[in-house]
Structures are given as C-alpha cells and as structure tokens.
Short mmCIF file of C-alpha atoms and ligand atoms in Angstrom, two decimals:
data_model
loop_
_atom_site.label_atom_id
_atom_site.label_comp_id
_atom_site.label_asym_id
_atom_site.label_seq_id
_atom_site.Cartn_x
_atom_site.Cartn_y
_atom_site.Cartn_z
CA GLN A 213 25.40 14.02 46.52
CA GLN A 214 26.40 14.84 42.96
CA GLY A 215 24.06 12.16 41.84
CA ASP A 216 24.35 9.97 38.82
CA PRO A 217 24.03 12.30 35.70
CA VAL A 218 23.11 9.43 33.56
CA GLU A 219 19.72 9.06 35.14
CA ALA A 220 18.66 12.57 34.01
CA PRO A 221 16.94 11.61 30.65
CA ALA A 222 14.22 9.63 32.55
CA PHE A 223 12.73 12.93 33.58
CA LEU A 224 12.81 14.42 30.19
CA ALA A 225 10.86 11.76 28.32
CA ALA A 226 7.10 11.64 28.24
CA SER A 227 5.50 8.37 26.93
CA TYR A 228 3.53 9.77 23.92
CA ALA A 229 5.65 11.01 21.11
CA CYS A 230 3.20 13.93 20.70
CA GLN A 231 4.30 15.20 24.12
CA ARG A 232 7.88 15.47 23.13
CA ASN A 233 9.89 17.72 20.96
CA THR A 234 11.69 15.54 18.36
CA PRO A 235 14.24 17.26 16.09
CA HIS A 236 15.71 15.68 13.09
CA PRO A 237 18.02 13.82 13.18
CA GLY A 238 18.53 13.88 16.88
CA HIS A 239 21.61 13.02 19.03
CA ASN A 240 21.58 9.29 18.74
CA ILE A 241 21.80 8.57 15.08
CA LEU A 242 23.75 5.28 15.57
CA LEU A 243 20.89 3.90 17.64
CA THR A 244 17.96 5.36 15.83
CA ALA A 245 19.22 4.12 12.45
CA ALA A 246 19.68 0.61 13.89
CA LEU A 247 16.15 0.57 15.36
CA SER A 248 14.72 1.85 12.11
CA VAL A 249 16.22 -1.14 10.29
CA LEU A 250 14.48 -3.48 12.73
CA ALA A 251 11.26 -1.52 12.38
CA GLU A 252 11.36 -1.63 8.65
CA SER A 253 12.23 -5.29 8.61
CA ALA A 254 9.18 -6.00 10.85
CA GLU A 255 6.98 -3.82 8.68
CA LEU A 256 8.11 -5.66 5.54
CA ASN A 257 7.25 -8.93 7.14
CA GLY A 258 3.69 -7.56 7.72
CA ASP A 259 4.27 -7.53 11.53
CA GLU A 260 2.76 -4.14 12.35
CA GLY A 261 2.83 -4.56 16.07
CA ARG A 262 6.59 -5.42 16.18
CA GLY A 263 7.32 -2.47 13.74
CA LEU A 264 5.48 -0.06 15.97
CA ALA A 265 7.35 -1.16 19.07
CA PHE A 266 10.73 -0.47 17.29
CA ARG A 267 9.34 2.83 15.84
CA ARG A 268 8.32 3.97 19.38
CA SER A 269 11.88 3.09 20.66
CA GLU A 270 13.46 4.96 17.73
CA GLY A 271 11.25 8.02 18.34
CA LEU A 272 12.04 8.09 22.07
CA LEU A 273 15.87 7.98 21.51
CA ARG A 274 15.55 10.58 18.61
CA SER A 275 13.93 13.00 21.18
CA LEU A 276 16.51 12.85 23.84
CA ASP A 277 18.54 16.05 24.15
CA ARG A 278 21.92 14.29 24.40
CA ARG A 279 23.86 11.33 23.17
CA VAL A 280 23.24 8.10 25.21
CA GLN A 281 26.59 6.77 26.34
CA GLY A 282 25.76 3.82 28.34
CA PRO A 283 22.98 1.40 29.14
CA ALA A 284 22.55 2.97 32.71
CA GLU A 285 21.24 5.94 30.96
CA LEU A 286 18.19 4.07 29.67
CA ARG A 287 16.88 3.40 33.18
CA GLY A 288 13.45 4.84 33.69
CA LEU A 289 12.82 5.73 29.99
CA PRO A 290 9.39 4.83 28.58
CA CYS A 291 8.75 3.30 25.16
CA LEU A 292 11.77 0.88 25.34
CA GLY A 293 10.79 -2.80 25.21
CA ASP A 294 13.18 -5.54 26.15
CA HIS A 295 14.07 -6.35 22.70
CA SER A 296 14.96 -2.69 21.86
CA ARG A 297 16.98 -2.46 25.11
CA ARG A 298 19.03 -5.59 24.03
CA VAL A 299 19.79 -4.07 20.72
CA ILE A 300 20.70 -0.64 22.22
CA GLN A 301 22.96 -2.32 24.81
CA ASP A 302 24.71 -4.26 22.02
CA LEU A 303 25.25 -1.10 20.07
CA LEU A 304 26.52 0.78 23.06
CA GLU A 305 28.87 -1.92 24.16
CA ASN A 306 30.15 -3.26 20.73
CA GLY A 307 29.39 -0.36 18.23
CA VAL A 308 27.34 -2.87 16.33
CA SER A 309 24.31 -5.10 16.78
CA SER A 310 24.61 -8.58 15.20
CA GLU A 311 20.74 -8.65 14.81
CA VAL A 312 20.84 -5.53 12.89
CA GLU A 313 23.70 -6.57 10.74
CA GLU A 314 22.12 -9.94 9.97
CA THR A 315 18.75 -8.28 9.05
CA LYS A 316 20.52 -5.82 6.69
CA SER A 317 22.32 -8.69 4.87
CA SER A 318 19.45 -11.12 4.69
CA PRO A 319 18.13 -11.86 1.24
CA ARG A 320 14.52 -11.36 2.25
CA TYR A 321 15.12 -7.90 3.64
CA LYS A 322 17.16 -6.88 0.73
CA ALA A 323 14.68 -8.17 -1.84
CA MET A 324 11.69 -6.78 -0.09
CA LYS A 325 13.34 -3.32 0.31
CA LEU A 326 14.22 -3.39 -3.50
CA LEU A 327 10.77 -4.43 -4.54
CA THR A 328 8.80 -2.13 -2.16
CA GLY A 329 11.19 0.56 -3.38
CA ILE A 330 9.21 0.48 -6.69
CA PHE A 331 6.51 3.23 -6.63
CA GLY A 332 3.08 1.45 -6.63
CA VAL A 333 4.41 -1.72 -5.00
CA GLY A 334 3.17 -2.43 -1.50
CA VAL A 335 4.33 -5.15 1.04
CA LYS A 336 1.65 -7.64 -0.09
CA THR A 337 2.73 -7.53 -3.75
CA ALA A 338 6.43 -7.59 -2.91
CA LYS A 339 5.92 -10.56 -0.65
CA ARG A 340 4.08 -12.46 -3.44
CA TRP A 341 6.80 -11.86 -5.90
CA PHE A 342 9.57 -12.61 -3.29
CA THR A 343 7.95 -15.97 -2.67
CA GLU A 344 7.96 -16.68 -6.35
CA GLY A 345 11.82 -16.04 -6.32
CA ILE A 346 11.84 -12.63 -7.67
CA CYS A 347 14.70 -10.76 -6.00
CA SER A 348 15.71 -8.20 -8.58
CA LEU A 349 14.33 -5.68 -11.03
CA ALA A 350 15.58 -7.72 -13.95
CA GLN A 351 13.80 -10.88 -12.68
CA LEU A 352 10.63 -8.90 -12.22
CA GLU A 353 10.85 -7.57 -15.73
CA THR A 354 11.28 -11.06 -17.22
CA SER A 355 8.76 -12.69 -14.97
CA GLY A 356 5.82 -11.94 -17.16
CA HIS A 357 3.78 -10.22 -14.42
CA SER A 358 1.57 -7.55 -15.69
CA LEU A 359 2.18 -4.38 -13.89
CA ASN A 360 -0.40 -1.63 -13.24
CA ALA A 361 0.23 1.93 -14.49
CA ALA A 362 1.76 3.08 -11.21
CA GLN A 363 4.16 0.14 -11.01
CA GLN A 364 5.12 0.63 -14.63
CA ALA A 365 6.05 4.23 -13.96
CA GLY A 366 7.77 3.06 -10.73
CA LEU A 367 9.92 0.70 -12.61
CA LYS A 368 10.70 3.12 -15.46
CA TYR A 369 11.90 5.88 -13.00
CA TYR A 370 13.29 3.51 -10.38
CA THR A 371 16.69 5.07 -10.06
CA ASP A 372 15.45 8.63 -9.99
CA LEU A 373 12.74 7.88 -7.44
CA ASN A 374 15.07 6.05 -5.13
CA GLN A 375 17.46 9.05 -5.02
CA PRO A 376 16.55 11.38 -2.22
CA VAL A 377 14.93 14.65 -3.02
CA SER A 378 17.05 17.56 -1.86
CA ARG A 379 15.77 20.74 -0.14
CA GLU A 380 16.65 22.65 -3.27
CA GLU A 381 14.74 20.35 -5.63
CA ALA A 382 11.72 20.63 -3.25
CA ASP A 383 12.03 24.47 -3.46
CA ALA A 384 12.06 24.14 -7.24
CA VAL A 385 9.03 21.93 -7.26
CA SER A 386 7.29 24.44 -4.89
CA VAL A 387 7.80 27.18 -7.44
CA MET A 388 6.41 25.04 -10.16
CA VAL A 389 3.30 24.01 -8.11
CA GLU A 390 2.64 27.55 -6.96
CA GLY A 391 2.90 28.95 -10.42
CA VAL A 392 0.24 26.45 -11.68
CA VAL A 393 -1.99 26.76 -8.76
CA HIS A 394 -2.16 30.50 -8.92
CA SER A 395 -2.72 30.46 -12.73
CA VAL A 396 -5.79 28.22 -12.43
CA LEU A 397 -7.14 29.76 -9.15
CA PRO A 398 -5.92 33.07 -8.11
CA GLY A 399 -6.02 33.42 -4.26
CA ALA A 400 -5.40 29.75 -3.69
CA ARG A 401 -2.76 28.85 -1.11
CA VAL A 402 -0.05 26.22 -1.40
CA THR A 403 1.61 25.01 1.70
CA LEU A 404 4.62 22.63 1.76
CA ALA A 405 3.92 19.70 4.15
CA GLY A 406 5.47 16.37 4.90
CA GLY A 407 9.16 15.97 5.96
CA PHE A 408 10.33 19.23 4.42
CA ARG A 409 7.91 21.23 6.59
CA ARG A 410 9.55 19.37 9.45
CA GLY A 411 12.89 20.83 8.53
CA LYS A 412 14.33 17.69 6.88
CA MET A 413 17.02 18.37 4.24
CA SER A 414 15.94 15.55 2.04
CA GLY A 415 12.90 13.27 1.40
CA HIS A 416 11.40 10.56 -0.72
CA ASP A 417 8.92 12.92 -2.14
CA VAL A 418 7.61 16.50 -1.92
CA ASP A 419 4.12 16.90 -0.32
CA PHE A 420 1.88 19.93 -0.85
CA LEU A 421 -1.40 20.92 0.74
CA ILE A 422 -3.61 23.39 -1.24
CA THR A 423 -6.67 25.33 -0.11
CA HIS A 424 -8.54 28.56 -0.83
CA PRO A 425 -9.72 31.04 1.85
CA ASP A 426 -13.32 30.92 0.39
CA GLU A 427 -14.82 27.54 1.16
CA GLY A 428 -16.07 25.87 -1.89
CA LYS A 429 -13.61 27.50 -4.31
CA GLU A 430 -11.27 24.54 -4.02
CA GLU A 431 -13.90 22.14 -5.56
CA GLY A 432 -12.61 20.65 -8.76
CA LEU A 433 -9.32 22.40 -8.23
CA ILE A 434 -7.09 19.30 -8.42
CA HIS A 435 -8.36 18.50 -11.96
CA LYS A 436 -7.60 21.99 -13.14
CA ILE A 437 -4.09 21.77 -11.56
CA ILE A 438 -3.45 18.42 -13.11
CA ALA A 439 -4.60 19.62 -16.51
CA CYS A 440 -2.35 22.70 -16.42
CA LEU A 441 0.68 20.64 -15.23
CA GLU A 442 0.05 18.26 -18.06
CA SER A 443 -0.30 21.01 -20.74
CA ARG A 444 3.05 22.37 -19.64
CA GLY A 445 4.67 18.93 -19.93
CA LEU A 446 5.65 18.75 -16.19
CA LEU A 447 4.01 15.44 -15.41
CA LEU A 448 5.42 11.94 -16.05
CA TYR A 449 2.60 10.14 -14.14
CA GLN A 450 -0.43 11.05 -12.10
CA GLN A 451 -3.32 9.22 -10.24
CA THR A 452 -6.04 11.49 -8.88
CA THR A 453 -8.67 10.36 -6.33
CA ARG A 454 -11.84 12.12 -5.42
CA ASN A 455 -12.99 13.38 -2.00
CA THR A 456 -15.79 11.50 -0.33
CA TYR A 457 -15.46 12.70 3.25
CA ARG A 458 -18.76 13.79 4.91
CA GLU A 459 -19.17 14.66 8.61
CA SER A 460 -22.11 12.84 10.23
CA ALA A 461 -24.07 13.57 13.25
CA LYS A 462 -22.70 10.88 15.31
CA GLY A 463 -19.07 11.30 14.27
CA ALA A 464 -19.26 8.51 11.84
CA GLY A 465 -17.30 10.70 9.40
CA ARG A 466 -14.37 10.26 11.69
CA PRO A 467 -11.51 8.08 10.42
CA SER A 468 -12.24 4.38 10.34
CA SER A 469 -8.72 3.85 8.83
CA SER A 470 -5.76 6.02 8.36
CA MET A 471 -6.60 6.71 4.77
CA ASP A 472 -8.10 10.13 4.44
CA ARG A 473 -10.55 11.34 1.72
CA PHE A 474 -9.27 14.62 0.34
CA ASP A 475 -8.91 15.23 -3.46
CA ARG A 476 -5.44 14.16 -3.88
CA CYS A 477 -2.92 13.27 -6.49
CA PHE A 478 0.06 10.92 -6.44
CA SER A 479 2.26 12.12 -9.10
CA ILE A 480 5.70 12.02 -10.62
CA PHE A 481 7.06 15.38 -11.84
CA LYS A 482 9.65 16.01 -14.61
CA LEU A 483 12.18 18.30 -12.95
CA THR A 484 14.64 19.82 -15.32
CA ASN A 485 18.29 20.14 -14.16
CA ASP A 486 18.28 23.91 -14.51
CA SER A 487 15.15 24.10 -12.28
CA SER A 488 16.69 26.12 -9.47
CA PRO A 489 14.02 27.97 -7.66
CA GLU A 490 15.14 31.11 -9.47
CA ASP A 491 15.14 29.73 -13.00
CA THR A 492 11.80 27.98 -12.40
CA ARG A 493 10.26 31.23 -11.22
CA ARG A 494 11.43 33.02 -14.28
CA ALA A 495 10.22 30.19 -16.41
CA GLN A 496 6.81 30.41 -14.90
CA GLN A 497 6.26 33.74 -16.60
CA ASP A 498 6.93 31.91 -19.86
CA PRO A 499 5.30 28.45 -19.56
CA GLU A 500 5.80 27.88 -23.43
CA ARG A 501 9.50 28.02 -22.94
CA VAL A 502 9.46 25.38 -20.22
CA ARG A 503 7.34 23.09 -22.33
CA VAL A 504 9.54 23.27 -25.35
CA GLU A 505 12.65 22.73 -23.30
CA ALA A 506 11.18 19.73 -21.49
CA ASP A 507 10.32 18.11 -24.82
CA GLN A 508 13.78 18.73 -26.31
CA THR A 509 15.54 17.21 -23.23
CA GLY A 510 13.25 14.30 -22.56
CA SER A 511 15.33 11.72 -24.35
CA GLY A 512 18.93 10.83 -24.66
CA GLY A 513 21.09 13.02 -22.29
CA ARG A 514 18.25 13.31 -19.80
CA PRO A 515 19.06 16.66 -18.16
CA TRP A 516 15.91 16.22 -16.05
CA ARG A 517 14.91 13.88 -13.37
CA ALA A 518 11.71 12.24 -11.97
CA VAL A 519 10.46 13.32 -8.56
CA ARG A 520 7.58 12.04 -6.54
CA VAL A 521 5.03 14.75 -5.64
CA ASP A 522 1.92 14.41 -3.51
CA LEU A 523 -0.87 17.09 -4.02
CA VAL A 524 -3.78 17.24 -1.47
CA VAL A 525 -6.63 19.81 -1.73
CA SER A 526 -8.51 20.67 1.45
CA PRO A 527 -11.50 22.89 2.07
CA ILE A 528 -10.40 25.82 4.25
CA SER A 529 -12.72 24.62 7.19
CA GLN A 530 -10.58 21.40 7.38
CA PHE A 531 -7.20 22.98 6.62
CA ALA A 532 -5.74 22.91 10.07
CA PHE A 533 -6.47 19.29 10.50
CA ALA A 534 -5.18 18.40 6.94
CA LEU A 535 -2.01 20.42 7.62
CA LEU A 536 -1.41 18.64 10.94
CA GLY A 537 -2.20 15.27 9.30
CA TRP A 538 0.05 15.74 6.28
CA THR A 539 3.02 17.16 8.11
CA GLY A 540 3.73 13.97 9.98
CA SER A 541 5.82 12.20 10.98
CA LYS A 542 3.83 9.06 10.57
CA LEU A 543 4.62 8.03 14.20
CA PHE A 544 3.88 11.53 15.47
CA GLU A 545 0.38 11.35 13.81
CA ARG A 546 -0.22 7.88 15.10
CA GLU A 547 0.69 8.89 18.64
CA MET A 548 -1.48 12.00 18.53
CA ARG A 549 -4.51 9.91 17.46
CA ARG A 550 -3.69 7.40 20.27
CA TRP A 551 -3.44 10.21 22.85
CA ALA A 552 -6.73 11.65 21.57
CA VAL A 553 -8.60 8.36 22.00
CA ARG A 554 -7.11 7.08 25.18
CA GLU A 555 -6.48 10.20 27.10
CA ARG A 556 -9.34 12.48 25.93
CA ALA A 557 -11.91 10.15 24.34
CA MET A 558 -11.67 12.13 21.09
CA SER A 559 -11.13 10.96 17.51
CA LEU A 560 -8.64 12.95 15.44
CA SER A 561 -8.30 12.71 11.68
CA SER A 562 -6.89 14.85 8.92
CA HIS A 563 -10.46 16.13 8.56
CA ALA A 564 -11.73 16.87 12.05
CA LEU A 565 -11.67 16.30 15.76
CA TYR A 566 -14.63 14.64 17.37
CA ASP A 567 -15.36 14.78 21.14
CA ARG A 568 -17.07 11.53 22.03
CA ASN A 569 -18.29 12.65 25.51
CA GLN A 570 -19.72 15.93 24.11
CA GLU A 571 -20.79 14.22 20.94
CA ARG A 572 -19.78 16.97 18.79
CA TYR A 573 -16.96 18.20 16.48
CA LEU A 574 -14.39 20.69 17.81
CA ARG A 575 -13.46 23.38 15.32
CA ALA A 576 -10.00 24.68 14.81
CA SER A 577 -8.40 27.08 12.37
CA SER A 578 -4.83 26.58 13.48
CA GLU A 579 -2.71 23.63 14.55
CA GLU A 580 -2.14 25.36 17.89
CA GLU A 581 -5.88 25.16 18.53
CA ILE A 582 -5.98 21.37 17.80
CA PHE A 583 -3.11 20.84 20.30
CA ALA A 584 -5.04 22.99 22.82
CA HIS A 585 -8.29 21.02 22.34
CA LEU A 586 -6.31 17.92 23.09
CA GLY A 587 -4.62 19.26 26.16
CA LEU A 588 -1.27 18.97 24.64
CA GLU A 589 1.53 21.58 24.66
CA TYR A 590 2.15 22.81 21.18
CA VAL A 591 4.88 21.05 19.19
CA SER A 592 6.23 23.04 16.22
CA PRO A 593 6.69 21.17 12.91
CA THR A 594 10.44 20.79 13.36
CA GLY A 595 9.78 19.07 16.68
CA ARG A 596 7.49 16.43 15.07
CA ASN A 597 10.28 14.14 13.71
CA ALA A 598 9.27 11.19 15.99
P1 GTP B 857 9.54 11.48 3.31
O1 GTP B 857 8.58 11.81 2.21
O2 GTP B 857 10.19 10.19 3.28
O3 GTP B 857 10.57 12.62 3.47
O4 GTP B 857 8.81 11.56 4.73
P2 GTP B 857 7.39 12.16 5.02
O5 GTP B 857 7.23 12.34 6.51
O6 GTP B 857 7.12 13.43 4.18
O7 GTP B 857 6.42 10.95 4.54
P3 GTP B 857 5.23 10.91 3.52
O8 GTP B 857 5.36 11.77 2.39
O9 GTP B 857 4.95 9.52 3.21
O10 GTP B 857 3.96 11.38 4.34
C1 GTP B 857 3.81 12.66 4.81
C2 GTP B 857 2.72 12.79 5.73
O11 GTP B 857 1.47 12.47 5.09
C3 GTP B 857 2.90 11.67 6.86
O12 GTP B 857 2.46 12.38 8.10
C4 GTP B 857 1.77 10.82 6.59
O13 GTP B 857 1.24 10.17 7.75
C5 GTP B 857 0.83 11.51 5.78
N1 GTP B 857 0.13 10.64 4.80
C6 GTP B 857 0.63 9.95 3.82
N2 GTP B 857 -0.30 9.27 3.22
C7 GTP B 857 -1.46 9.50 3.85
C8 GTP B 857 -2.77 9.08 3.60
O14 GTP B 857 -3.09 8.29 2.75
N3 GTP B 857 -3.76 9.60 4.41
C9 GTP B 857 -3.37 10.51 5.44
N4 GTP B 857 -4.23 11.01 6.29
N5 GTP B 857 -2.14 10.92 5.61
C10 GTP B 857 -1.11 10.48 4.85
MN1 MN B 858 6.98 13.21 2.07
MN1 MN B 859 4.04 11.86 0.55
#
C-alpha cells in the first residue's frame, strides 16, 4: 500500500529538542509564530509551565523538515499538548487562531510586551506597573517611578533597542570588540555566540564569548575591555558582574539556577552608521578618529544607533561549556539540561558537566565532546534553533 504520507513526520521527531536538528526559521512559520505568541503571553503572565509547553510545541514544529498541511500529519508527534493541537488545528483549517488573535490584541499583552521591551525591566516590574495602570512609555515617564540605571538607559534608547540588530551590524560590532580585546590582551579569542552563531540573520542583541588559551590570563580581562571601550567612546551603558563560580568536590558548584557566574557585561554600544565591518576595521587602526567622530555625531542628527551587546569572559578550561551555554537557543539549552538529568543522571551548566553516578566532573574541550559525554548525536549551532 502507498500508505498515508501524512504520517511520516511521526518517525522523524524525537521528544527532546537536543535530539533534533532545528534550523531557523523552519518550514512552519505560520504555526511557530502563533505558538510563540501564546508562549510569550504565558511567560508574561508568570506562568512558566504553560510557557514551556507552548515553547516545546513551537520547537517541535520548527524542527519538521516539511510544511504541515493538515491535522492528520500531527498524529504520533511528541511535545504537542491538547491546547497546542487545538491551536494548530484552527490555524490549519481557518488560517487564523482566534485565541492567538485575541491574545495579540489584549491590552494586557500589549502593555506587558511594551514594558518588558524596556532594557532592565523584567516581568515582575512590568506587572506591578501594569497593575497601576501604566500602559505606555509616556505614562511611565510621568508616573514618578524612580528607574534604575539600566531602565533609564532602556527608556532613553527604547526605539533603537527594539529595532532588530542585523547580521551586518553584528559583524561591525564583532570587529569593534575584537579590536579592543586584542589591544588589551594579545592572544585572547573572541567568539560570536547567541542567535547569530546559530545562523539567524537578526537578533535582539549581539553575544560574545571571550577567552585566552593560557588559563588565568583572562582574569580581570572584562574590566580592561570595558575601560578601553569607554576610552574610545563606544559605550552608552554597561553593567559588569564578577565571577564567583567554584567547582566543589560533591558537584555543588553545579548550577542551582540557570544564572551562570562568569565575568560578564550587559552593555549598550554606540554603533556609528558608517560602521560597516570594513570601515570599522580601518578605524580600529586609528581609535582616536573613531572617538572624535563619535563625539561629533552623538547629538542632533544621530548618525549612530544603540545596540545591546553581551560580553562574557570564560577561562579556557570551561570554554566548551560556556560556548554551548551561550549559543542557545534557550529552549535547546533547557532541553539539554533536562536530558542530562533525566536520561544520564548528569548536571550540565555553562561551566561544567557533573556525573552524579561517578561523582566526578567530565572534562571537555569541544562542544562535540559534551554531546558525546551525554550520549547525544552532535547538533551543529545552526541546528539548535529550537
Ligand atoms: P536574540 O538575542 O534574541 O537573537 O536570541 P539569543 O538566542 O541570542 O538570546 P540571548 O541573547 O538572550 O541569549 C543567548 C544565549 O545565552 C541563550 O542560550 C541563553 O540561554 C544564554 N543566556 C542568556 N542569559 C544567560 C544567563 O544569565 N546565564 C546563562 N548561563 N546563559 C544565559
Ligand atoms: Mn542574543
Ligand atoms: Mn544576550
């Protein structure tokens, strides 16, 4: 018998996102975008469990190697709960989901999205403000709330920071960061992480992981980088936090939360409009020129824009774990940690992998080795867009 071709995907999909190859944006954009709205709405309501369920559905659909045409094709697929299935069915049959449309136009969702879109504002703060009736930036500005330094910068550069960062802009920032890092510590290595490493063409920020092949040389590096960036007039805002991670005999250094403990800096860069990667590379040879131009163009016409940049410094001994952890996606990372605990009795973090049965840390100097320790087939960065 020819069989029902629509059942084929059931055999392609494994239940953990880290067992699958998930390209960006995948073949089911209509469905994944809709599920992403519902996931985001749940997350903005503080309902993590519900958010995760929608994220898992979204990830599964993005990993399918073809466009789903009808509900029958969903038979046997993992990760899809009843709620997600209903939404998908609606979308397949009517082209829209009333639940998604209602969510998108609800005042709460709109206000929460706007408020959490301010750098430095999390769900809790946004919720408190929304409860007080604050639904717009103008209302926030006249509310009399005192904002912390991050939030003030977030408000000041709101428009810029909510405009996606392009691949070209990310490359220009890379050249800036590499120039500064190499000038303060020759031999240091800069690696683009986050969504751009996964092959995305745009992002909400640019993420960098920095290390040095000689363990210990990276100590104090973040402060030198920041000082140099500041002296060149390239920073609009920065907040640096210090490393506190230590391994312990019983694996207590393993992650108790998803926050890691590298030296890191959340920052906002000033990217001039002529900062094509080539121009920036040339300007690096003459930092004084960049500084003067940046000063001249800072006001009025504004031929520059603000871009969110994350800088993370890792000792070389933890680099593979840090790279894996900071490449994402968030769901892919989360699923990998879940796989480690449930299927292998191991704890994975951005610092280390701890085997609970053997009661010891497992070393790795590449991402491939980490996948191998976990008994997973290697998934390249471009396949981690779960
Ligand atoms: P866009 O920036 O929106 O393009 O997507 P992205 O995937 O790059 O997201 P983001 O920059 O927020 O995060 C990049 C990766 O760093 C993701 O895998 C996150 O899980 C990870 N990440 C972000 N913040 C932290 C953190 O505090 N600790 C750890 N360990 N990882 C983090
Ligand atoms: Mn990012
Ligand atoms: Mn980031």
